[in-house]
Coordinates of C-alpha atoms (C1' of nucleotides) in Angstrom, one line a residue:
Chain A
M1 CA 10.9 7.1 -10.2
S2 CA 9.0 8.3 -7.2
V3 CA 10.7 10.4 -4.6
F4 CA 9.9 7.6 -2.2
K5 CA 11.9 4.9 -4.0
K6 CA 14.6 7.4 -4.5
R7 CA 14.8 8.1 -0.8
L8 CA 14.9 4.4 0.2
G9 CA 17.4 4.0 -2.6
Q10 CA 19.9 5.9 -0.5
Y11 CA 20.2 2.8 1.6
V12 CA 19.4 -0.2 -0.5
T13 CA 19.0 -0.7 -4.2
L14 CA 16.0 -2.8 -5.0
D15 CA 15.0 -4.0 -8.5
D16 CA 11.5 -3.9 -10.0
E17 CA 10.8 -7.4 -8.8
E18 CA 11.7 -6.6 -5.2
W19 CA 9.5 -3.5 -5.3
G20 CA 6.7 -5.8 -6.5
P21 CA 4.9 -6.4 -3.2
F22 CA 5.1 -2.7 -2.5
D23 CA 3.7 -1.6 -5.9
A24 CA 0.9 -4.1 -5.5
L25 CA -0.2 -2.6 -2.2
D26 CA -3.7 -1.4 -1.8
H27 CA -3.5 2.3 -1.1
K28 CA -5.1 5.6 -1.7
E29 CA -3.6 9.0 -2.4
Q30 CA -4.7 11.9 -0.3
V31 CA -4.1 15.6 -0.7
F32 CA -3.8 17.9 2.4
L33 CA -3.9 21.6 2.1
A34 CA -1.5 23.8 4.0
G35 CA -2.7 23.9 7.6
D36 CA -4.6 20.6 7.4
D37 CA -4.1 18.1 10.2
I38 CA -2.9 14.7 8.9
V39 CA -2.8 13.1 12.4
R40 CA -4.2 14.7 15.5
A41 CA -2.9 13.9 19.0
G42 CA -5.1 11.3 20.5
D43 CA -6.1 9.7 17.2
A44 CA -5.8 6.0 16.9
I45 CA -3.5 5.5 14.0
R46 CA -4.3 2.7 11.6
H47 CA -2.5 3.8 8.6
V48 CA 1.0 4.3 7.3
F49 CA 1.6 7.5 5.4
I50 CA 4.3 8.3 2.8
V51 CA 4.8 11.9 1.8
M52 CA 5.1 12.2 -2.0
E53 CA 5.0 16.0 -2.3
G54 CA 5.0 18.9 0.2
W55 CA 6.2 19.5 3.7
A56 CA 4.6 18.5 7.0
I57 CA 5.5 19.0 10.7
R58 CA 5.2 16.7 13.6
Y59 CA 4.7 18.7 16.8
R60 CA 3.4 18.8 20.4
L61 CA 1.4 21.6 21.9
L62 CA 1.7 22.3 25.6
E63 CA -1.3 23.3 27.7
D64 CA -0.2 27.0 27.7
G65 CA 0.1 27.2 23.9
R66 CA 3.8 26.6 23.6
R67 CA 4.6 24.5 20.6
Q68 CA 7.5 22.2 19.9
I69 CA 8.1 20.9 16.4
V70 CA 9.6 17.5 16.8
N71 CA 10.7 17.0 13.2
F72 CA 9.9 17.8 9.6
M73 CA 8.4 15.4 7.1
L74 CA 9.8 15.8 3.6
P75 CA 9.0 14.1 0.4
G76 CA 9.9 10.4 0.6
D77 CA 9.4 10.2 4.4
V78 CA 7.4 7.4 5.9
F79 CA 5.2 7.7 9.0
D80 CA 3.9 6.4 11.4
L81 CA 5.4 3.0 11.5
Q82 CA 4.4 3.3 15.2
S83 CA 0.9 2.7 14.0
L84 CA 1.9 -1.0 13.6
A85 CA 1.8 -1.2 17.4
D86 CA -1.8 -0.1 17.5
L87 CA -1.4 3.0 19.7
K88 CA -2.8 6.4 20.0
A89 CA -0.8 9.3 18.6
D90 CA 0.9 11.3 21.3
H91 CA 1.5 14.3 19.0
S92 CA 0.0 15.9 15.9
L93 CA 1.0 16.1 12.2
T94 CA 0.1 19.0 10.1
A95 CA 0.8 19.9 6.5
I96 CA 2.6 23.2 6.1
T97 CA 2.4 23.2 2.4
E98 CA 0.0 21.4 0.1
C99 CA 0.9 17.7 0.6
K100 CA 0.3 14.7 -1.5
V101 CA 0.4 11.6 0.7
L102 CA 0.1 7.9 0.1
V103 CA -2.1 6.2 2.7
I104 CA -1.8 2.5 3.4
A105 CA -3.7 0.5 6.0
S106 CA -1.3 -0.7 8.7
D107 CA -2.3 -4.3 8.6
V108 CA -1.9 -4.5 4.8
F109 CA 1.5 -2.8 5.3
V110 CA 2.6 -5.4 7.8
D111 CA 1.7 -8.2 5.5
M112 CA 3.9 -6.7 2.9
L113 CA 6.8 -6.5 5.3
Q114 CA 6.4 -10.1 6.2
C115 CA 6.5 -11.3 2.7
S116 CA 9.6 -9.4 1.6
A117 CA 12.8 -9.3 3.6
S118 CA 14.4 -6.7 1.3
L119 CA 11.4 -4.3 1.7
A120 CA 11.4 -4.9 5.4
S121 CA 15.0 -4.0 5.6
A122 CA 14.5 -0.9 3.5
F123 CA 11.7 0.3 5.7
W124 CA 13.6 -0.6 8.8
W125 CA 16.4 1.6 7.6
S126 CA 13.8 4.4 7.2
A127 CA 12.6 4.0 10.8
V128 CA 16.2 3.9 12.0
Q129 CA 17.1 7.1 10.1
E130 CA 14.0 8.8 11.5
E131 CA 15.0 7.9 15.1
S132 CA 18.5 9.1 14.4
I133 CA 17.2 12.4 13.1
L134 CA 15.3 12.7 16.4
R135 CA 18.5 12.1 18.4
E136 CA 20.3 14.7 16.4
Q137 CA 17.5 17.1 17.0
I138 CA 18.1 16.6 20.8
V139 CA 21.8 17.3 20.4
R140 CA 21.0 20.4 18.3
I141 CA 18.6 21.9 20.8
G142 CA 20.4 20.8 23.9
R143 CA 23.9 21.8 23.2
R144 CA 24.1 24.3 20.3
S145 CA 23.9 28.1 20.0
A146 CA 21.1 29.7 18.1
R147 CA 23.3 30.2 15.0
E148 CA 24.6 26.6 15.1
R149 CA 21.0 25.3 15.5
I150 CA 19.7 27.2 12.5
G151 CA 22.7 26.4 10.3
H152 CA 22.6 22.8 11.3
L153 CA 18.8 22.5 10.6
L154 CA 19.2 24.1 7.2
L155 CA 21.9 21.8 6.2
E156 CA 19.9 18.8 7.4
L157 CA 16.9 19.9 5.4
Q158 CA 19.0 20.6 2.4
R159 CA 20.7 17.2 2.6
R160 CA 17.4 15.3 3.1
F161 CA 15.8 17.2 0.3
V162 CA 18.6 16.2 -2.0
G163 CA 18.3 12.6 -0.9
A164 CA 14.7 12.5 -1.8
T165 CA 14.7 14.4 -5.1
G166 CA 18.2 13.7 -6.4
L167 CA 18.5 17.3 -7.3
D168 CA 21.6 18.9 -5.9
V169 CA 20.2 22.2 -4.9
E170 CA 22.1 24.8 -2.8
R171 CA 19.0 27.0 -3.2
L172 CA 16.3 25.4 -1.1
T173 CA 12.8 26.8 -0.9
V174 CA 12.0 26.5 2.8
P175 CA 8.3 27.0 3.4
L176 CA 8.9 27.8 7.1
T177 CA 8.1 31.0 8.9
R178 CA 10.4 32.4 11.6
A179 CA 7.9 31.0 14.1
D180 CA 8.2 27.5 12.6
I181 CA 11.9 27.6 12.8
A182 CA 11.7 28.9 16.4
D183 CA 9.4 26.2 17.5
A184 CA 11.6 23.5 16.0
L185 CA 14.8 24.9 17.6
G186 CA 13.5 26.0 21.0
L187 CA 13.9 29.7 20.2
T188 CA 11.6 32.7 19.8
P189 CA 10.7 34.0 16.3
V190 CA 12.3 37.4 17.2
H191 CA 15.6 35.7 18.0
V192 CA 15.5 33.6 14.9
S193 CA 14.9 36.7 12.9
R194 CA 17.9 38.5 14.5
T195 CA 20.2 35.5 14.1
M196 CA 19.3 34.9 10.5
S197 CA 19.9 38.6 9.7
A198 CA 23.3 38.1 11.2
M199 CA 23.9 35.0 9.1
R200 CA 22.9 37.0 6.0
R201 CA 25.4 39.7 7.0
A202 CA 28.1 37.1 7.5
D203 CA 27.4 35.8 4.0
L204 CA 26.4 32.3 5.2
I205 CA 23.0 32.4 3.6
T206 CA 21.0 34.6 1.3
E207 CA 17.2 34.8 1.2
G208 CA 15.0 35.5 -1.8
R209 CA 11.3 35.8 -2.5
G210 CA 9.0 33.3 -0.8
G211 CA 11.2 31.6 1.6
E212 CA 13.9 30.7 -0.9
I213 CA 17.1 30.2 1.1
T214 CA 20.5 29.8 -0.5
I215 CA 23.3 28.3 1.4
V216 CA 26.2 30.4 0.2
D217 CA 29.1 28.2 1.3
R218 CA 28.0 24.8 2.5
N219 CA 31.4 23.8 3.9
K220 CA 31.8 26.9 5.8
L221 CA 28.3 26.7 7.3
A222 CA 28.9 23.0 8.1
R223 CA 32.0 23.8 9.9
L224 CA 30.4 26.6 11.9
S225 CA 27.3 24.5 12.7
H226 CA 29.3 21.3 13.4
F227 CA 27.2 19.5 10.8
D228 CA 28.2 16.0 9.8
T229 CA 26.0 13.7 7.7
D230 CA 26.9 10.5 9.6
Y231 CA 23.6 10.4 11.5
L232 CA 21.7 10.2 8.3
H233 CA 23.2 6.8 7.6
L234 CA 23.5 7.3 3.9
K235 CA 25.2 4.4 2.2
K236 CA 25.8 5.9 -1.1
L237 CA 25.3 9.2 -2.9
Q238 CA 23.2 9.5 -6.0
I239 CA 23.0 12.9 -7.4
I240 CA 21.5 13.9 -10.7
G241 CA 22.3 17.2 -12.2
A242 CA 24.8 19.1 -14.2
G243 CA 28.4 18.1 -13.6
R244 CA 27.7 16.0 -10.5
R245 CA 29.5 12.8 -9.6
V246 CA 27.7 9.6 -8.8
M247 CA 29.0 7.4 -6.0
E248 CA 28.8 3.7 -5.9
P249 CA 27.7 1.8 -2.8
G250 CA 30.7 1.1 -0.6
E251 CA 32.7 4.0 -1.9
P252 CA 33.9 5.9 1.2
Q253 CA 32.0 9.1 1.9
R254 CA 33.3 12.5 2.9
G255 CA 32.2 13.3 6.4
L256 CA 31.2 16.9 5.9
A257 CA 28.3 18.5 4.2
D258 CA 28.2 16.4 1.1
Chain B
M1 CA 10.0 -12.7 36.7
S2 CA 12.7 -10.7 35.1
V3 CA 12.5 -6.9 34.9
F4 CA 12.4 -7.3 31.2
K5 CA 9.3 -9.4 31.0
K6 CA 7.7 -7.1 33.5
R7 CA 8.5 -4.1 31.4
L8 CA 7.1 -5.5 28.2
G9 CA 4.2 -6.7 30.3
Q10 CA 3.2 -3.0 30.6
Y11 CA 1.9 -3.3 27.0
V12 CA 1.1 -7.0 26.4
T13 CA 0.5 -10.0 28.5
L14 CA 2.3 -13.1 27.2
D15 CA 2.0 -16.5 28.7
D16 CA 4.9 -18.9 29.1
E17 CA 4.3 -20.5 25.8
E18 CA 4.5 -17.2 24.0
W19 CA 7.7 -16.3 25.8
G20 CA 9.1 -19.7 24.6
P21 CA 11.1 -18.5 21.5
F22 CA 12.5 -15.7 23.6
D23 CA 13.6 -18.0 26.5
A24 CA 15.2 -20.3 24.0
L25 CA 17.3 -17.6 22.5
D26 CA 21.1 -18.1 22.4
H27 CA 22.4 -15.3 24.5
K28 CA 25.1 -14.3 26.9
E29 CA 25.1 -12.1 29.9
Q30 CA 27.6 -9.4 30.3
V31 CA 28.5 -7.1 33.2
F32 CA 29.7 -3.6 32.6
L33 CA 31.3 -1.5 35.4
A34 CA 30.3 2.1 35.9
G35 CA 32.1 4.1 33.2
D36 CA 32.5 1.2 30.8
D37 CA 31.4 1.8 27.2
I38 CA 28.8 -0.6 26.0
V39 CA 28.7 0.7 22.5
R40 CA 31.1 3.3 21.0
A41 CA 30.2 5.7 18.3
G42 CA 31.3 4.3 15.0
D43 CA 31.1 0.7 16.1
A44 CA 29.2 -1.7 13.8
I45 CA 26.4 -3.0 16.0
R46 CA 25.6 -6.7 15.6
H47 CA 23.9 -7.3 18.9
V48 CA 20.7 -6.5 20.7
F49 CA 21.1 -5.6 24.3
I50 CA 18.7 -5.8 27.2
V51 CA 19.4 -4.1 30.5
M52 CA 18.7 -6.4 33.4
E53 CA 20.3 -4.3 36.2
G54 CA 21.8 -0.8 36.4
W55 CA 21.7 2.4 34.5
A56 CA 23.3 3.4 31.2
I57 CA 23.3 6.6 29.1
R58 CA 23.1 7.1 25.4
Y59 CA 25.0 10.3 24.4
R60 CA 26.8 12.2 21.7
L61 CA 30.0 14.1 22.2
L62 CA 30.6 17.3 20.1
E63 CA 34.1 18.1 18.8
D64 CA 34.7 20.7 21.5
G65 CA 33.8 18.4 24.4
R66 CA 30.2 19.4 24.9
R67 CA 28.1 16.3 25.7
Q68 CA 24.4 15.7 25.1
I69 CA 22.8 12.7 26.8
V70 CA 20.1 11.6 24.5
N71 CA 18.3 9.2 26.9
F72 CA 18.7 6.9 29.9
M73 CA 18.6 3.2 29.7
L74 CA 16.9 1.6 32.7
P75 CA 16.4 -2.0 33.7
G76 CA 14.1 -3.7 31.1
D77 CA 15.1 -1.4 28.3
V78 CA 16.1 -2.9 24.9
F79 CA 18.6 -1.5 22.5
D80 CA 19.7 -1.2 19.7
L81 CA 17.0 -2.5 17.5
Q82 CA 18.6 -0.3 15.0
S83 CA 21.3 -2.9 14.8
L84 CA 18.9 -5.0 12.8
A85 CA 19.5 -2.6 9.9
D86 CA 23.2 -3.3 9.9
L87 CA 24.5 0.3 10.5
K88 CA 27.2 2.0 12.5
A89 CA 26.4 3.6 15.8
D90 CA 26.1 7.3 15.6
H91 CA 26.4 7.7 19.3
S92 CA 27.9 6.0 22.4
L93 CA 26.4 4.0 25.2
T94 CA 28.1 4.0 28.6
A95 CA 27.2 2.3 31.9
I96 CA 26.8 4.8 34.7
T97 CA 26.4 2.2 37.4
E98 CA 27.4 -1.5 37.3
C99 CA 25.1 -3.0 34.6
K100 CA 24.1 -6.5 33.9
V101 CA 23.1 -6.8 30.2
L102 CA 21.8 -9.6 28.1
V103 CA 23.5 -9.7 24.7
I104 CA 21.8 -11.4 21.7
A105 CA 23.2 -11.6 18.2
S106 CA 21.0 -9.5 15.9
D107 CA 20.4 -12.2 13.3
V108 CA 19.3 -14.7 16.0
F109 CA 17.0 -12.0 17.3
V110 CA 15.4 -11.3 13.9
D111 CA 14.7 -15.0 13.5
M112 CA 12.9 -15.0 16.8
L113 CA 10.8 -12.0 15.8
Q114 CA 9.8 -13.7 12.6
C115 CA 8.6 -16.8 14.2
S116 CA 6.4 -15.1 16.9
A117 CA 3.9 -12.4 16.1
S118 CA 3.2 -11.7 19.7
L119 CA 6.9 -11.3 20.6
A120 CA 7.3 -9.1 17.5
S121 CA 4.5 -6.9 18.7
A122 CA 5.9 -6.6 22.2
F123 CA 9.3 -5.6 20.9
W124 CA 7.7 -3.2 18.4
W125 CA 6.0 -1.5 21.3
S126 CA 9.3 -1.2 23.1
A127 CA 10.8 0.5 20.1
V128 CA 7.8 2.8 19.7
Q129 CA 8.0 3.7 23.3
E130 CA 11.7 4.5 23.1
E131 CA 11.0 6.8 20.1
S132 CA 8.2 8.5 22.0
I133 CA 10.6 9.1 24.9
L134 CA 13.0 10.7 22.5
R135 CA 10.2 13.0 21.2
E136 CA 9.3 14.0 24.7
Q137 CA 12.9 14.7 25.4
I138 CA 12.8 17.2 22.5
V139 CA 9.8 18.9 23.9
R140 CA 11.3 19.0 27.3
I141 CA 14.6 20.6 26.2
G142 CA 13.0 22.8 23.5
R143 CA 10.1 24.4 25.4
R144 CA 10.5 24.0 29.1
S145 CA 12.2 26.0 31.9
A146 CA 15.0 24.5 33.9
R147 CA 12.7 23.6 36.8
E148 CA 10.1 22.0 34.5
R149 CA 12.8 20.1 32.7
I150 CA 14.2 18.6 36.0
G151 CA 10.8 17.8 37.4
H152 CA 9.7 16.2 34.2
L153 CA 12.8 14.1 33.9
L154 CA 12.5 12.9 37.5
L155 CA 8.9 12.0 37.0
E156 CA 9.7 10.1 33.8
L157 CA 12.6 8.2 35.4
Q158 CA 10.4 7.4 38.4
R159 CA 7.6 6.1 36.2
R160 CA 9.8 4.1 34.0
F161 CA 11.5 2.6 37.0
V162 CA 8.2 1.6 38.5
G163 CA 7.2 0.1 35.2
A164 CA 10.2 -2.1 35.1
T165 CA 10.4 -3.2 38.7
G166 CA 6.8 -3.1 39.8
L167 CA 7.9 -1.4 42.9
D168 CA 5.9 1.8 43.5
V169 CA 8.7 3.9 44.9
E170 CA 8.4 7.6 45.6
R171 CA 12.0 7.5 46.7
L172 CA 14.1 6.8 43.7
T173 CA 17.9 6.4 43.9
V174 CA 19.1 8.3 41.0
P175 CA 22.8 7.6 40.2
L176 CA 23.2 10.9 38.3
T177 CA 25.6 13.7 39.0
R178 CA 24.6 17.3 38.4
A179 CA 26.7 17.1 35.3
D180 CA 24.7 14.1 34.0
I181 CA 21.4 15.9 34.6
A182 CA 22.8 19.0 33.0
D183 CA 24.0 17.2 29.9
A184 CA 20.6 15.5 29.5
L185 CA 18.6 18.7 29.8
G186 CA 20.8 21.2 28.0
L187 CA 21.8 23.0 31.1
T188 CA 25.0 23.6 33.1
P189 CA 25.8 21.7 36.3
V190 CA 25.8 24.9 38.3
H191 CA 22.3 25.9 37.1
V192 CA 21.0 22.4 37.9
S193 CA 22.4 22.6 41.4
R194 CA 20.8 26.0 41.9
T195 CA 17.5 24.9 40.5
M196 CA 17.4 21.7 42.5
S197 CA 18.2 23.6 45.7
A198 CA 15.2 25.8 44.9
M199 CA 13.1 22.7 44.4
R200 CA 14.2 21.4 47.8
R201 CA 13.3 24.7 49.4
A202 CA 9.9 24.6 47.6
D203 CA 9.3 21.1 49.1
L204 CA 9.0 19.5 45.7
I205 CA 11.8 17.0 46.4
T206 CA 14.1 16.0 49.1
E207 CA 17.6 14.5 48.7
G208 CA 19.3 12.0 50.9
R209 CA 22.6 10.1 50.9
G210 CA 24.0 8.8 47.6
G211 CA 21.7 10.3 45.1
E212 CA 18.5 9.2 46.8
I213 CA 15.8 11.6 45.6
T214 CA 12.3 11.6 47.0
I215 CA 9.5 13.2 45.1
V216 CA 7.5 14.8 47.9
D217 CA 4.2 15.4 46.1
R218 CA 4.0 13.7 42.8
N219 CA 0.9 15.4 41.7
K220 CA 2.1 18.9 42.5
L221 CA 5.4 18.2 40.7
A222 CA 3.6 16.8 37.7
R223 CA 1.4 19.9 37.5
L224 CA 4.3 22.2 37.7
S225 CA 6.3 20.2 35.2
H226 CA 3.4 19.6 32.9
F227 CA 4.1 15.9 33.1
D228 CA 1.6 13.5 31.6
T229 CA 2.3 9.8 31.1
D230 CA 0.5 9.5 27.8
Y231 CA 3.7 9.4 25.8
L232 CA 4.8 6.2 27.6
H233 CA 1.9 4.3 26.0
L234 CA 1.2 2.2 29.0
K235 CA -1.8 0.0 28.6
K236 CA -2.2 -1.1 32.1
L237 CA -0.8 -0.5 35.5
Q238 CA 0.6 -3.4 37.6
I239 CA 2.0 -2.3 40.8
I240 CA 3.1 -4.6 43.6
G241 CA 3.5 -3.3 47.1
A242 CA 1.7 -2.5 50.3
G243 CA -1.8 -1.2 49.7
R244 CA -1.5 -0.7 46.0
R245 CA -4.2 -1.2 43.5
V246 CA -3.8 -3.3 40.4
M247 CA -5.4 -2.2 37.2
E248 CA -6.7 -4.5 34.5
P249 CA -5.9 -4.0 30.9
G250 CA -8.5 -1.7 29.3
E251 CA -9.4 0.1 32.5
P252 CA -9.1 3.8 31.9
Q253 CA -6.1 5.4 33.2
R254 CA -5.7 8.7 35.0
G255 CA -3.7 11.1 33.0
L256 CA -1.5 12.6 35.6
A257 CA 1.5 11.2 37.3
D258 CA 0.2 7.8 38.1
Chain C
dC1 C1' 46.7 12.9 55.3
dG2 C1' 46.1 14.3 50.8
dC3 C1' 43.7 13.7 46.6
dA4 C1' 39.8 13.3 43.5
dC5 C1' 35.2 14.2 42.7
dC6 C1' 31.2 16.4 43.4
dA7 C1' 27.9 20.0 45.1
dT8 C1' 27.2 24.6 46.5
dT9 C1' 27.4 29.6 46.5
dG10 C1' 28.6 34.4 45.0
dA11 C1' 29.6 37.8 41.5
dG12 C1' 29.5 39.3 37.0
dT13 C1' 28.3 38.3 32.1
dA14 C1' 26.1 36.7 28.0
dA15 C1' 22.4 34.7 25.4
dA16 C1' 18.0 34.7 24.5
dA17 C1' 13.2 36.3 25.9
dT18 C1' 9.8 39.8 26.2
dC19 C1' 7.4 43.9 25.0
dA20 C1' 6.3 46.9 21.6
dA21 C1' 6.5 49.5 17.5
dC22 C1' 6.7 49.6 12.7
dC23 C1' 7.1 47.9 7.9
dT24 C1' 6.0 45.2 3.9
dA25 C1' 3.6 42.1 1.2
dT26 C1' -0.7 40.0 0.1
dG27 C1' -5.4 39.6 -0.1
dT28 C1' -10.4 41.3 0.3
dG29 C1' -14.4 44.0 -0.3
dG30 C1' -16.4 48.2 -1.6
Chain D
dC1 C1' -8.5 51.0 -7.9
dC2 C1' -8.2 52.1 -3.3
dA3 C1' -9.1 51.3 1.9
dC4 C1' -8.4 48.2 5.0
dA5 C1' -7.1 43.9 7.4
dT6 C1' -3.9 40.2 8.1
dA7 C1' 0.2 37.8 8.5
dG8 C1' 4.9 37.8 8.7
dG9 C1' 9.4 40.0 9.3
dT10 C1' 12.4 43.4 11.5
dT11 C1' 14.3 46.5 14.9
dG12 C1' 15.0 48.8 19.5
dA13 C1' 14.9 48.8 24.5
dT14 C1' 14.7 46.2 28.5
dT15 C1' 14.4 42.1 31.4
dT16 C1' 15.0 37.3 32.4
dT17 C1' 17.3 33.1 32.4
dA18 C1' 21.0 30.7 32.3
dC19 C1' 26.1 30.7 31.8
dT20 C1' 30.9 31.6 33.3
dC21 C1' 34.5 32.0 36.4
dA22 C1' 36.0 31.3 40.8
dA23 C1' 36.2 30.0 45.5
dT24 C1' 34.7 26.8 49.3
dG25 C1' 33.4 22.7 51.5
dG26 C1' 32.1 17.9 52.1
dT27 C1' 32.9 12.9 51.3
dG28 C1' 35.2 8.8 50.2
dC29 C1' 39.4 6.5 49.4
dG30 C1' 44.2 4.9 49.0

DNA sequence: CGCACCATTGAGTAAAATCAACCTATGTGG
DNA sequence: CCACATAGGTTGATTTTACTCAATGGTGCG
């Protein structure tokens, strides 16, 4: 099953028939190399994109070169549903690793939403989750210390990655430079470097070759970063892997760092 | 005409017939006093709200009492379209002045959207604009100095207020304490006070009785704060008042601080 | 009047930024 | 295979920005 269906599956469970109108969509698949722009600020957007593989960033550049990364697009993420409103992009989207992306014309996409209430509901959840992630990003930057910001972001990325792939990995390969993390969290690369060094010394994370970050003790890091998954609006937890439990919809969820 | 229709009118122009399904909606009107909660974090949301009068804030509280205001709800603003996805609120909404609010059951609202493409498009724009305002808030907090943040926020609030009321006011009555501004911008009240004093001394703003803030030179403040209205996605400018010009849809817009 | 709430101001401190040097991998061309 | 360039990460010294703590004063209200 595609990462995309797995991701939406975190909110609703659709059977093959319900996926029908989606599977029948006229679409193309496009590959972007690391560094390629997917959407440029000012572009008229006429397509909906779904990330199948790779990571991308959504960011704004200020006149003087400062950059703010607004959020990260991971496998399974959908953007820009805002294109349905026929507007110009107010920010840019760039692949930071090689990305495989599904591209669907906005009008075709709208037709699909109108003919299937269950698909519309699933995509609506996706849009709501994205907005919720933006709000959490505001809280993270506005009211947390550097260490809390970094820990919180790592936990979010890890949790979102698990949601899309179903793989319960503590060891996440994060293709982000110190500058990327800094521009996402409102810090400088130097300070990110120092803070992450301190986090390594405090046994919160370890780092290996090529951006591989391991969260040593998820609960401890979650406590220190005040991370709580509520804002991701996950209705159930479906994890595939050795010795993992599978939760049913409706089963109450632990609040912290699951 | 209601502030609400005026606000959506910034994006689309609908005639009486097109507004029909909206006017026919079963709704109630509710008044909240300053300090009243409109939505509490954890509540199941089953209603769409439209602010007719007054100001409200959307915010999250951290465990240790820190507060982050995510955004401000002004007359004409619609929330929570996220209720259409049947989720629990991950944040709270509180009136900061007396608010008159239209309350519509989510399912009734969805029915209306489905029977009118032009209304659906108008509300979709409203949701897109809200998300765009969130992204700009991230940029503001993440990559701007205290003075830039305050100037930028004041300009946004002024512009949004003009959009909803049609009154081109330089003198905006902002019902916000220093603590509110601080919690919105990731600062402390003390620093907000100091920075705004400096802004008064620099003739960027003046302040009168009861939170009345006048933007002395909008263009100068916009330049200093790097404020640009693009992210508000306004298609046309309709201003009522002495000696004001009225722009037609399609007419190009100036980028700065209009 | 006395209380509550808010804004302001001063003094000292802390967190993060800046500037700059240096180190390590990786990749390139001779 | 080595010389060199590039990009990213780290570390030290110093400065800046914003925070903290604390006192003071105004305003509105019962």
